[in-house]
Coordinates of C-alpha atoms and ligand atoms in Angstrom, one line a residue:
M1 CA 15.2 33.2 -4.6
D2 CA 12.3 31.3 -3.3
A3 CA 10.3 34.0 -1.8
S4 CA 8.3 31.3 0.2
H5 CA 11.0 29.7 1.7
L6 CA 9.8 30.9 5.2
T7 CA 12.8 30.7 6.6
A8 CA 15.3 33.0 8.8
P9 CA 16.2 32.6 12.4
G10 CA 13.2 32.5 14.4
R11 CA 12.3 32.4 18.4
S12 CA 15.0 32.2 20.5
R13 CA 17.6 31.8 17.6
S14 CA 17.3 34.6 16.5
S15 CA 20.5 36.9 15.8
Q16 CA 18.8 40.0 15.4
S17 CA 16.0 41.3 16.9
P18 CA 12.7 38.8 17.6
S19 CA 10.3 38.5 14.9
P20 CA 6.8 40.4 15.4
S21 CA 4.1 38.6 16.5
H22 CA 1.0 38.3 14.4
S23 CA -2.1 40.1 15.4
A24 CA -4.2 37.7 13.4
S25 CA -5.4 35.0 15.7
A26 CA -4.2 32.3 13.4
S27 CA -1.1 32.5 11.6
A28 CA 1.5 30.6 10.3
T29 CA 4.4 32.9 9.3
S30 CA 7.8 32.8 8.2
S31 CA 10.1 34.4 10.8
I32 CA 10.3 38.0 10.1
H33 CA 13.7 40.0 11.0
K34 CA 12.4 43.1 12.6
R35 CA 15.0 45.6 11.1
K36 CA 15.6 49.1 10.9
M37 CA 14.6 50.1 7.1
A38 CA 16.8 52.9 5.9
S39 CA 16.7 54.2 2.7
D40 CA 20.1 54.1 1.2
D41 CA 20.5 56.9 -1.5
H42 CA 24.0 55.9 -2.2
A43 CA 23.6 52.2 -2.5
P44 CA 22.0 51.1 -5.7
P45 CA 20.2 48.0 -5.6
F46 CA 22.8 46.9 -8.1
P47 CA 26.2 48.1 -9.4
S48 CA 26.1 51.2 -11.8
S49 CA 28.7 50.2 -14.1
F50 CA 28.1 46.7 -13.6
S51 CA 29.4 44.6 -16.3
D52 CA 29.4 40.7 -16.0
T53 CA 29.9 38.5 -19.3
R54 CA 30.4 35.3 -17.6
D55 CA 27.7 32.6 -18.4
G56 CA 25.3 31.5 -16.3
A57 CA 23.8 32.2 -12.7
L58 CA 25.7 34.0 -9.9
T59 CA 25.1 31.9 -7.1
S60 CA 28.1 31.5 -5.4
N61 CA 29.1 34.1 -2.5
D62 CA 32.3 34.6 -4.0
D63 CA 30.5 35.9 -7.1
L64 CA 28.2 38.4 -5.5
E65 CA 31.3 39.3 -3.1
S66 CA 33.2 40.4 -6.1
I67 CA 30.2 41.7 -7.8
S68 CA 29.9 43.9 -4.8
A69 CA 33.5 44.9 -4.9
R70 CA 33.3 46.3 -8.4
G71 CA 29.8 47.9 -7.8
G72 CA 30.9 51.3 -8.1
G73 CA 30.8 51.6 -4.5
A74 CA 27.5 51.3 -3.9
D75 CA 28.3 49.8 -0.7
S76 CA 31.3 51.8 0.3
D77 CA 32.2 52.7 3.5
S78 CA 32.5 56.4 3.2
E79 CA 29.2 56.4 2.3
D80 CA 27.9 55.3 5.6
D81 CA 27.5 58.5 7.6
S82 CA 24.7 59.7 5.1
E83 CA 23.0 56.3 4.4
E84 CA 20.5 56.6 7.8
V85 CA 16.9 58.1 7.7
G86 CA 16.3 60.0 10.7
D87 CA 15.0 58.3 13.6
D88 CA 11.7 59.5 13.9
D89 CA 11.0 57.8 10.4
E90 CA 12.5 54.7 11.3
E91 CA 9.4 53.1 13.4
D92 CA 7.1 54.0 10.7
Y93 CA 9.2 52.0 7.9
D94 CA 9.9 49.3 10.2
A95 CA 6.3 48.7 11.1
S96 CA 5.2 49.2 7.4
S97 CA 8.3 47.0 6.3
I98 CA 6.7 44.3 8.4
R99 CA 3.5 44.6 6.7
N100 CA 4.9 44.8 3.6
F101 CA 6.8 41.3 4.5
T102 CA 3.9 39.6 5.7
A103 CA 1.4 40.9 2.7
S104 CA 4.4 39.6 0.3
R105 CA 4.9 36.0 2.2
L106 CA 1.3 35.1 2.5
E107 CA -0.1 36.7 -0.6
T108 CA 2.8 37.0 -3.6
S109 CA 5.4 35.2 -1.3
V110 CA 7.9 36.5 -3.9
A111 CA 10.5 39.2 -3.6
M112 CA 10.0 42.6 -4.9
V113 CA 13.3 44.2 -6.2
P114 CA 13.6 47.2 -8.2
S115 CA 13.5 47.7 -11.7
G116 CA 16.2 50.0 -12.9
R117 CA 15.0 53.0 -14.6
N118 CA 17.3 53.8 -17.3
T119 CA 19.0 50.7 -16.9
K120 CA 19.1 48.4 -20.1
I121 CA 19.5 44.6 -19.4
K122 CA 21.1 42.9 -22.4
S123 CA 20.7 39.3 -22.3
D124 CA 22.8 37.3 -25.0
N125 CA 24.1 34.5 -23.2
S126 CA 25.8 36.9 -21.1
V127 CA 25.0 39.3 -18.1
K128 CA 25.6 43.1 -18.9
I129 CA 24.0 46.0 -17.6
E130 CA 24.6 49.4 -19.2
S131 CA 23.3 52.2 -17.1
S132 CA 23.1 55.4 -18.8
E133 CA 22.1 57.2 -16.2
I134 CA 22.8 56.3 -12.7
P135 CA 19.3 56.7 -10.8
K136 CA 19.6 57.0 -7.1
E137 CA 17.6 54.4 -6.2
V138 CA 16.5 53.7 -2.6
G139 CA 17.3 50.3 -1.7
T140 CA 14.7 49.0 1.0
G141 CA 14.5 45.7 2.8
C142 CA 13.2 43.9 5.2
S143 CA 13.8 40.0 5.2
G144 CA 16.3 37.8 3.9
N145 CA 13.7 36.6 1.5
V146 CA 11.2 39.0 0.4
A147 CA 12.1 42.8 -0.1
P148 CA 9.8 45.7 -0.4
P149 CA 9.3 48.1 -2.8
T150 CA 12.3 50.0 -3.6
A151 CA 11.9 53.4 -5.2
T152 CA 13.4 55.1 -7.4
G153 CA 13.6 58.7 -6.6
S154 CA 13.5 59.5 -3.1
V155 CA 11.7 61.0 0.1
S156 CA 13.0 61.1 3.3
G157 CA 16.7 60.5 2.4
A158 CA 15.9 59.8 -1.0
V159 CA 16.7 61.8 -4.1
V160 CA 14.5 63.5 -6.6
K161 CA 15.9 62.8 -9.9
D162 CA 14.0 65.0 -12.4
E163 CA 12.8 68.4 -12.3
G164 CA 9.1 66.8 -13.0
M165 CA 8.9 64.9 -10.4
K166 CA 10.4 67.8 -8.2
N167 CA 7.6 69.9 -8.9
I168 CA 4.9 67.4 -8.3
F169 CA 6.7 66.4 -5.0
T170 CA 7.1 70.0 -3.7
E171 CA 3.6 70.9 -4.6
N172 CA 2.0 68.2 -2.9
L173 CA 4.0 68.8 0.2
Q174 CA 2.2 72.4 0.4
T175 CA -1.5 70.8 0.1
S176 CA -1.1 67.8 1.9
G177 CA 0.7 66.3 4.7
A178 CA 4.3 64.5 3.9
Y179 CA 3.3 61.1 4.0
T180 CA 0.4 61.7 1.5
A181 CA 2.6 63.9 -0.6
R182 CA 5.3 61.0 -0.6
E183 CA 2.6 58.2 -1.4
E184 CA 1.0 60.4 -4.3
S185 CA 4.2 61.1 -6.2
L186 CA 5.4 57.9 -5.7
K187 CA 2.0 56.2 -7.0
R188 CA 2.4 58.8 -10.2
E189 CA 5.7 57.2 -10.6
E190 CA 4.5 54.0 -10.8
E191 CA 1.7 55.2 -12.9
S192 CA 3.7 56.7 -15.4
G193 CA 6.2 54.0 -15.5
R194 CA 9.1 55.1 -14.1
L195 CA 8.8 53.3 -11.0
K196 CA 8.1 49.6 -11.1
F197 CA 7.4 46.6 -8.2
V198 CA 8.2 43.4 -9.2
C199 CA 8.6 39.9 -7.7
V200 CA 11.5 38.1 -8.6
S201 CA 12.9 34.8 -7.7
N202 CA 16.0 32.8 -8.6
D203 CA 14.8 31.4 -11.5
G204 CA 17.6 31.4 -13.9
V205 CA 16.8 34.5 -15.6
D206 CA 19.8 36.6 -16.1
E207 CA 17.9 39.8 -15.2
H208 CA 16.5 38.2 -12.1
M209 CA 20.0 37.2 -10.7
I210 CA 21.4 40.9 -11.3
W211 CA 18.6 42.3 -9.3
L212 CA 18.9 39.8 -6.7
V213 CA 22.6 40.5 -6.4
G214 CA 21.8 44.2 -5.7
L215 CA 19.3 43.2 -3.2
K216 CA 21.6 41.2 -1.3
N217 CA 24.1 44.1 -1.6
I218 CA 21.2 46.5 0.1
F219 CA 20.5 43.8 2.8
A220 CA 24.1 43.2 3.5
R221 CA 24.9 47.2 3.7
Q222 CA 21.5 47.8 5.8
L223 CA 21.8 44.7 8.3
P224 CA 25.1 44.7 9.2
N225 CA 24.7 42.1 12.1
M226 CA 23.6 39.4 9.6
P227 CA 26.2 37.2 8.1
K228 CA 27.0 37.6 4.5
E229 CA 26.6 34.1 3.7
Y230 CA 23.4 33.6 5.4
I231 CA 21.7 36.8 3.4
V232 CA 22.9 35.4 0.3
R233 CA 22.0 31.9 0.9
L234 CA 18.4 33.2 1.6
V235 CA 18.3 35.7 -1.2
M236 CA 19.7 33.6 -3.7
D237 CA 17.9 30.5 -2.2
S238 CA 16.3 27.8 -4.5
Q239 CA 16.4 25.0 -2.4
K240 CA 12.7 24.4 -2.7
F241 CA 11.8 24.1 0.9
G242 CA 10.3 26.1 3.4
E243 CA 10.9 26.4 7.1
I244 CA 8.0 27.1 9.5
A245 CA 9.3 28.9 11.9
F246 CA 6.5 30.2 13.7
C247 CA 3.0 28.4 13.8
A248 CA 0.8 29.4 16.4
I249 CA -3.5 29.5 17.1
T250 CA -4.8 31.7 19.5
A251 CA -5.7 29.9 23.0
D252 CA -9.3 29.5 23.0
E253 CA -9.2 28.4 19.3
Q254 CA -6.9 25.7 19.8
V255 CA -7.8 22.0 18.8
K256 CA -10.8 22.9 16.7
G257 CA -9.0 22.0 13.4
Y258 CA -7.6 25.8 12.6
G259 CA -4.2 24.6 12.8
T260 CA -4.5 21.8 10.5
R261 CA -6.6 24.0 8.0
L262 CA -3.8 26.6 8.0
M263 CA -1.6 23.8 7.5
N264 CA -3.4 22.8 4.3
H265 CA -3.6 25.9 3.1
L266 CA 0.0 26.7 3.6
K267 CA 1.0 23.4 1.8
Q268 CA -1.1 24.1 -0.9
H269 CA 0.4 27.6 -1.8
A270 CA 3.6 26.5 -0.9
R271 CA 3.6 23.8 -4.0
D272 CA 1.2 25.7 -6.4
V273 CA 2.7 29.2 -6.0
D274 CA 6.3 28.6 -4.8
G275 CA 7.2 25.1 -6.0
L276 CA 8.2 24.3 -2.9
T277 CA 8.5 20.3 -2.1
H278 CA 9.5 20.2 1.2
F279 CA 9.0 21.9 4.8
L280 CA 11.3 21.9 7.7
T281 CA 10.4 23.0 11.1
Y282 CA 12.1 23.1 14.2
A283 CA 8.4 21.9 16.2
D284 CA 8.6 22.7 20.1
N285 CA 8.7 19.7 21.9
N286 CA 5.3 20.0 23.2
A287 CA 3.8 20.8 19.6
V288 CA 5.7 17.5 18.0
G289 CA 2.5 15.6 18.3
Y290 CA 0.4 18.1 15.9
F291 CA 3.2 18.3 13.5
V292 CA 3.1 14.4 13.3
K293 CA -0.7 15.1 12.3
Q294 CA 0.2 17.0 9.7
G295 CA 2.5 14.5 8.0
F296 CA 5.8 16.1 9.4
T297 CA 8.3 13.5 10.6
K298 CA 11.5 13.3 12.9
E299 CA 13.3 11.6 10.3
I300 CA 14.5 13.9 7.9
Y301 CA 14.8 12.4 4.0
L302 CA 15.6 15.9 2.0
E303 CA 19.2 15.5 1.2
K304 CA 21.3 17.3 3.8
E305 CA 22.7 19.7 1.2
R306 CA 19.5 21.3 0.1
W307 CA 18.9 22.2 3.8
Q308 CA 22.1 22.6 6.1
G309 CA 22.9 26.2 6.6
Y310 CA 19.7 27.6 5.3
I311 CA 18.1 27.4 8.7
K312 CA 19.5 27.7 11.6
D313 CA 20.1 25.2 14.8
Y314 CA 17.4 25.7 17.5
D315 CA 17.7 23.7 20.8
G316 CA 14.2 24.0 22.1
G317 CA 12.8 22.0 19.3
I318 CA 12.9 19.0 17.2
L319 CA 13.7 19.3 13.4
M320 CA 11.1 17.6 11.9
E321 CA 10.3 17.3 7.8
C322 CA 7.0 17.0 5.8
K323 CA 7.0 16.3 1.9
I324 CA 4.6 18.3 0.2
D325 CA 2.5 15.5 -2.1
P326 CA 2.6 16.9 -5.9
K327 CA -1.1 16.3 -6.3
L328 CA -3.0 16.1 -3.2
P329 CA -5.8 18.9 -3.0
Y330 CA -4.9 19.7 0.6
T331 CA -7.4 22.4 1.1
D332 CA -10.1 20.0 -0.3
L333 CA -9.0 16.9 1.5
S334 CA -12.2 16.3 2.9
T335 CA -14.0 15.8 -0.4
M336 CA -11.4 13.6 -1.4
I337 CA -11.8 11.3 1.8
R338 CA -15.5 11.2 1.5
R339 CA -15.3 9.9 -1.9
Q340 CA -12.6 7.7 -1.3
R341 CA -14.9 6.2 1.7
Q342 CA -17.7 6.2 -0.2
A343 CA -16.0 3.9 -2.9
I344 CA -14.7 1.8 -0.5
D345 CA -18.1 1.4 1.2
E346 CA -19.8 0.7 -2.3
K347 CA -17.4 -2.1 -2.9
I348 CA -17.8 -3.5 0.3
R349 CA -21.8 -3.5 -0.2
E350 CA -20.9 -5.7 -3.3
L351 CA -19.1 -8.3 -1.3
S352 CA -21.3 -8.6 1.8
N353 CA -24.0 -7.7 3.8
C354 CA -22.5 -6.4 6.9
H355 CA -23.8 -3.1 6.3
I356 CA -27.4 -4.4 7.2
V357 CA -28.0 -3.9 11.1
Y358 CA -30.5 -6.6 12.6
P359 CA -32.3 -6.0 16.0
G360 CA -30.5 -7.6 19.1
I361 CA -31.6 -10.5 21.0
D362 CA -33.7 -10.7 24.3
F363 CA -31.2 -12.5 26.5
Q364 CA -32.3 -12.4 30.0
K365 CA -30.8 -14.5 32.6
K366 CA -32.0 -15.8 35.6
E367 CA -29.9 -17.1 38.8
A368 CA -26.0 -17.7 38.2
G369 CA -26.3 -16.1 35.1
I370 CA -28.4 -18.8 33.0
P371 CA -30.3 -17.9 30.4
K372 CA -34.2 -17.8 31.1
K373 CA -34.9 -19.3 27.5
A374 CA -32.6 -20.9 25.5
I375 CA -32.1 -19.0 22.0
K376 CA -30.9 -21.7 19.2
V377 CA -28.1 -20.2 17.4
E378 CA -29.6 -20.5 14.0
D379 CA -32.1 -18.2 15.4
I380 CA -30.0 -15.4 16.1
P381 CA -31.0 -12.5 13.6
G382 CA -28.4 -12.4 10.9
L383 CA -26.3 -15.1 11.4
R384 CA -27.2 -17.2 8.5
E385 CA -27.2 -14.0 6.3
A386 CA -23.5 -13.5 7.2
G387 CA -22.7 -16.9 6.1
W388 CA -23.0 -18.8 9.3
T389 CA -24.2 -22.8 8.5
P390 CA -25.1 -25.0 11.1
D391 CA -22.3 -27.2 10.9
Q392 CA -19.8 -24.1 12.3
Y393 CA -21.9 -24.7 15.5
G394 CA -19.4 -24.2 18.3
H395 CA -16.1 -23.5 18.3
S396 CA -14.6 -25.0 21.2
R397 CA -11.4 -26.7 19.7
F398 CA -12.5 -29.8 22.4
K399 CA -15.5 -30.3 20.6
T400 CA -13.8 -31.1 17.2
V401 CA -11.5 -33.6 19.0
N402 CA -13.7 -35.6 21.0
S403 CA -17.2 -36.8 21.7
L404 CA -18.1 -33.6 23.4
S405 CA -20.1 -32.4 20.2
D406 CA -23.5 -32.8 21.6
Q407 CA -24.7 -31.2 25.1
K408 CA -25.3 -34.0 26.9
S409 CA -21.9 -35.7 26.4
L410 CA -21.0 -32.0 27.1
T411 CA -22.7 -32.0 30.6
A412 CA -21.2 -35.5 31.5
F413 CA -18.1 -34.7 31.3
M414 CA -18.2 -31.2 33.0
R415 CA -20.5 -32.7 35.8
S416 CA -17.4 -35.4 36.4
L417 CA -14.7 -32.6 36.4
L418 CA -16.7 -30.8 39.2
K419 CA -17.0 -33.8 41.0
I420 CA -13.3 -34.5 40.6
M421 CA -12.8 -30.9 42.3
H422 CA -15.6 -31.0 44.9
D423 CA -13.8 -34.8 46.2
H424 CA -10.4 -33.2 46.6
P425 CA -9.2 -32.0 49.8
D426 CA -8.2 -28.6 48.7
S427 CA -11.3 -27.9 47.6
W428 CA -13.0 -26.8 50.7
P429 CA -12.2 -23.0 49.9
F430 CA -14.1 -23.0 46.5
K431 CA -17.4 -24.8 47.4
E432 CA -19.3 -22.4 48.0
P433 CA -19.4 -18.4 46.9
V434 CA -17.5 -16.4 49.5
D435 CA -19.9 -14.6 52.4
A436 CA -19.1 -11.2 52.3
R437 CA -20.1 -11.0 55.9
D438 CA -16.3 -12.8 56.5
V439 CA -14.6 -11.2 54.0
P440 CA -15.9 -7.7 53.4
D441 CA -13.5 -6.4 51.0
Y442 CA -13.8 -9.2 48.9
Y443 CA -16.2 -8.3 46.6
D444 CA -14.2 -4.9 46.4
I445 CA -11.7 -6.7 44.9
I446 CA -12.6 -9.6 43.2
K447 CA -15.1 -8.5 40.5
D448 CA -16.1 -11.5 39.1
P449 CA -16.3 -14.1 41.4
I450 CA -17.1 -17.8 40.9
D451 CA -17.5 -21.1 42.8
L452 CA -18.0 -24.8 42.4
K453 CA -21.5 -24.5 43.4
T454 CA -22.4 -21.6 41.1
M455 CA -21.0 -23.7 38.1
S456 CA -22.5 -26.7 39.2
K457 CA -25.8 -24.8 38.9
R458 CA -24.8 -23.6 35.3
V459 CA -24.2 -27.2 34.4
E460 CA -27.1 -28.4 35.6
S461 CA -29.1 -26.0 33.6
E462 CA -27.6 -27.4 30.1
L463 CA -28.5 -23.8 29.1
Y464 CA -24.9 -21.8 30.2
Y465 CA -22.1 -23.8 29.1
V466 CA -22.6 -24.3 25.3
T467 CA -19.1 -24.8 24.8
F468 CA -16.4 -26.4 26.7
D469 CA -14.2 -23.5 26.6
M470 CA -16.9 -21.6 28.5
F471 CA -16.6 -24.0 31.3
L472 CA -12.8 -23.8 31.5
A473 CA -13.0 -20.0 31.5
D474 CA -15.0 -20.9 35.0
V475 CA -12.5 -22.9 36.2
R476 CA -9.7 -21.1 35.7
R477 CA -11.2 -17.6 36.8
M478 CA -12.2 -19.3 39.8
F479 CA -8.4 -20.1 40.5
A480 CA -7.2 -16.7 39.3
N481 CA -9.4 -14.9 41.7
A482 CA -8.0 -17.1 44.9
R483 CA -4.7 -16.0 43.8
T484 CA -5.6 -12.5 43.2
Y485 CA -7.3 -11.9 46.8
N486 CA -4.8 -14.0 48.6
S487 CA -1.0 -13.6 49.3
P488 CA 1.1 -16.7 47.9
E489 CA 2.1 -17.8 51.6
T490 CA -1.8 -18.2 52.4
I491 CA -3.9 -22.0 52.6
Y492 CA -6.0 -20.7 50.0
Y493 CA -3.2 -19.6 47.6
K494 CA -1.6 -23.2 48.1
C495 CA -5.0 -24.8 47.7
S496 CA -5.9 -23.3 44.5
T497 CA -2.6 -24.3 43.0
R498 CA -2.9 -27.8 44.1
L499 CA -6.4 -28.0 43.0
E500 CA -5.8 -26.5 39.4
S501 CA -3.0 -28.7 38.9
H502 CA -5.3 -31.9 39.9
F503 CA -7.6 -30.5 37.3
S504 CA -5.8 -30.1 34.6
N505 CA -4.4 -33.5 34.8
K506 CA -7.7 -34.6 34.8
V507 CA -9.1 -32.8 31.8
Q508 CA -5.9 -33.9 29.7
A509 CA -6.6 -37.4 30.7
G510 CA -10.8 -37.1 30.0
L511 CA -10.2 -35.4 26.6
Q512 CA -7.5 -38.2 25.5
S513 CA -9.9 -41.3 26.7
S514 CA -12.6 -39.5 25.3
I515 CA -14.5 -38.8 28.5
K516 CA -13.8 -41.8 30.2
I517 CA -12.5 -39.8 33.2
Q518 CA -11.8 -42.0 36.6
Ligands
LIG1 C1 7.7 25.5 14.5 C2 6.6 26.1 15.8 O1 5.9 27.0 15.9 S1 6.4 25.0 16.8 C3 5.5 25.9 18.4 C4 3.9 25.4 17.6 N1 3.2 26.2 18.5 C5 2.5 26.1 19.5 O2 3.1 25.2 20.4 C6 1.8 27.3 20.1 C7 0.3 26.8 21.0 N2 -0.3 25.7 20.2 C8 -0.9 26.3 19.1 O3 -0.9 27.4 18.8 C9 -1.8 25.4 18.4 O4 -2.4 24.2 19.3 C10 -1.1 24.2 17.3 C11 -0.8 25.4 16.0 C12 0.0 23.7 17.7 C13 -2.1 23.5 16.5 O5 -3.0 24.1 16.1 P1 -4.8 23.3 16.4 O6 -5.6 24.0 15.7 O7 -4.6 23.4 17.8 O8 -4.7 22.2 16.1 P2 -5.8 20.8 15.0 O9 -7.0 21.4 15.8 O10 -6.2 21.5 13.7 O11 -5.5 19.8 15.4 C14 -4.9 18.6 14.7 C15 -4.5 17.7 15.5 O12 -3.2 18.0 16.2 C16 -3.4 17.6 17.7 N3 -3.1 18.3 18.0 C17 -2.8 20.0 18.2 N4 -2.2 20.5 19.3 C18 -1.2 19.5 19.7 C19 0.0 19.4 20.3 N5 0.4 20.6 21.1 N6 0.3 18.1 20.7 C20 -0.2 17.1 20.1 N7 -1.3 17.1 19.4 C21 -1.7 18.3 19.1 C22 -4.9 17.6 17.8 O13 -5.4 17.2 19.0 C23 -5.6 17.3 16.8 O14 -5.6 16.1 16.6 P3 -6.7 15.0 15.6 O15 -6.5 15.4 14.3 O16 -6.5 13.5 16.0 O17 -8.1 15.5 16.3

């Protein structure tokens, strides 16, 4: 059995009573069936006269059922009437069983099954139990995965086995309350070695298998509404995956990282203590994002045979999977990440100076966005240090293919293009900036206005358009603005389309003939 297999029907899919909510503000829990716990003094955890000489582990349901059937009437119906403890005790048992369960899940994550007093187990490539004296053992269970302590000798429906114990017990009853008396006598049983709590998993050890079969019998008897196959699957589980049935952080502490921390602890524990390799969860639709950030995917890579039937379908969520990394230090990921960043940073520093931050440049502008003072590219702090060389000056694709490589030619080319536009009959809407008094909402809609006059100022300053691309960007924006503000049927829209087409032709021609415009 894989005890930290955090499974069992959860939320609305439970076929039994709903699981209890945890009082801890941050809790990732297995879903726990809240069940009535009854001591069953007629159902030993494993058959009293069971003898099985077959090799290997008992894992199939058939095997288990046949063992049950041969189990000396351990689960026989005729004994039903006397098996329940009184109602008064049930709630107390119930609550404690849940606490036991939770503690087991979170701390030990292994099942507890009884050690058989007076039961000798021989294991010589076969499984055999010889029971010289059949104890009336009390099978108690609270979950398909982890069983709380099972006692030998019983209180409140359990049977006192030997005289010594009887005396201790009755003595205590007189001097202490029933609860204390019970606890004390059981504690003494433990101390004397007659009562033992052990954690067992389906690890292939014959003895453990026998105990698990007994445990399964108790669950099947005491939880009649649970499908037997389901109990067998969970008790005998060795599927090495865990189902996260519930995961929640108290409302005012959410999105502060607790959910991630909780998940990391869970992963580490599941891997290192329980040997799990995967988690599955039916994530609520609104929590899918969280699970994605924890490494869960909607694609299920785990082989179907390993999980199908081991978790119950749940309509209100999406099945997600997380592969638990075999090496990651989940509870100390931050240190690992910090070290990795440091290593990468050091490597980058070896290769480049990009970590050096230079002071910015004073770039004040006057009218039309023209800079007050021309700044030489080579004077920009850090540029040369970053590997720039003067022959890389200007990145305009036009500069490299024609004679626009010096500012004078560039200015001449731009000036001639402006004149071409200015002289065109469709240029009238673009000659001056739009007057807000004529078009009150224009500047609400057009956030980056431009016009031929402003462009002319920029060209003549010889400080603004240091590349032809910058000039082109202004022209394109001028036409785009006209088509943004005006609808297609307007004269402004049509003017912009016609003038832009004329401009494009002239640019192409000008570039091809190397500034021989008109
Ligand atoms: C199987 C199930 O139980 S499904 C149901 C899951 N539980 C719930 O929906 C109950 C309500 N929600 C919660 O209890 C919590 O918000 C949890 C458990 C979902 C997450 O715990 P938190 O402590 O809030 O998560 P944490 O702060 O570690 O967040 C980790 C990341 O996930 C994100 N995240 C957290 N909750 C959600 C969400 N519901 N949807 C999308 N992203 C989320 C965070 O923004 C954060 O992103 P970041 O790393 O980019 O900053």
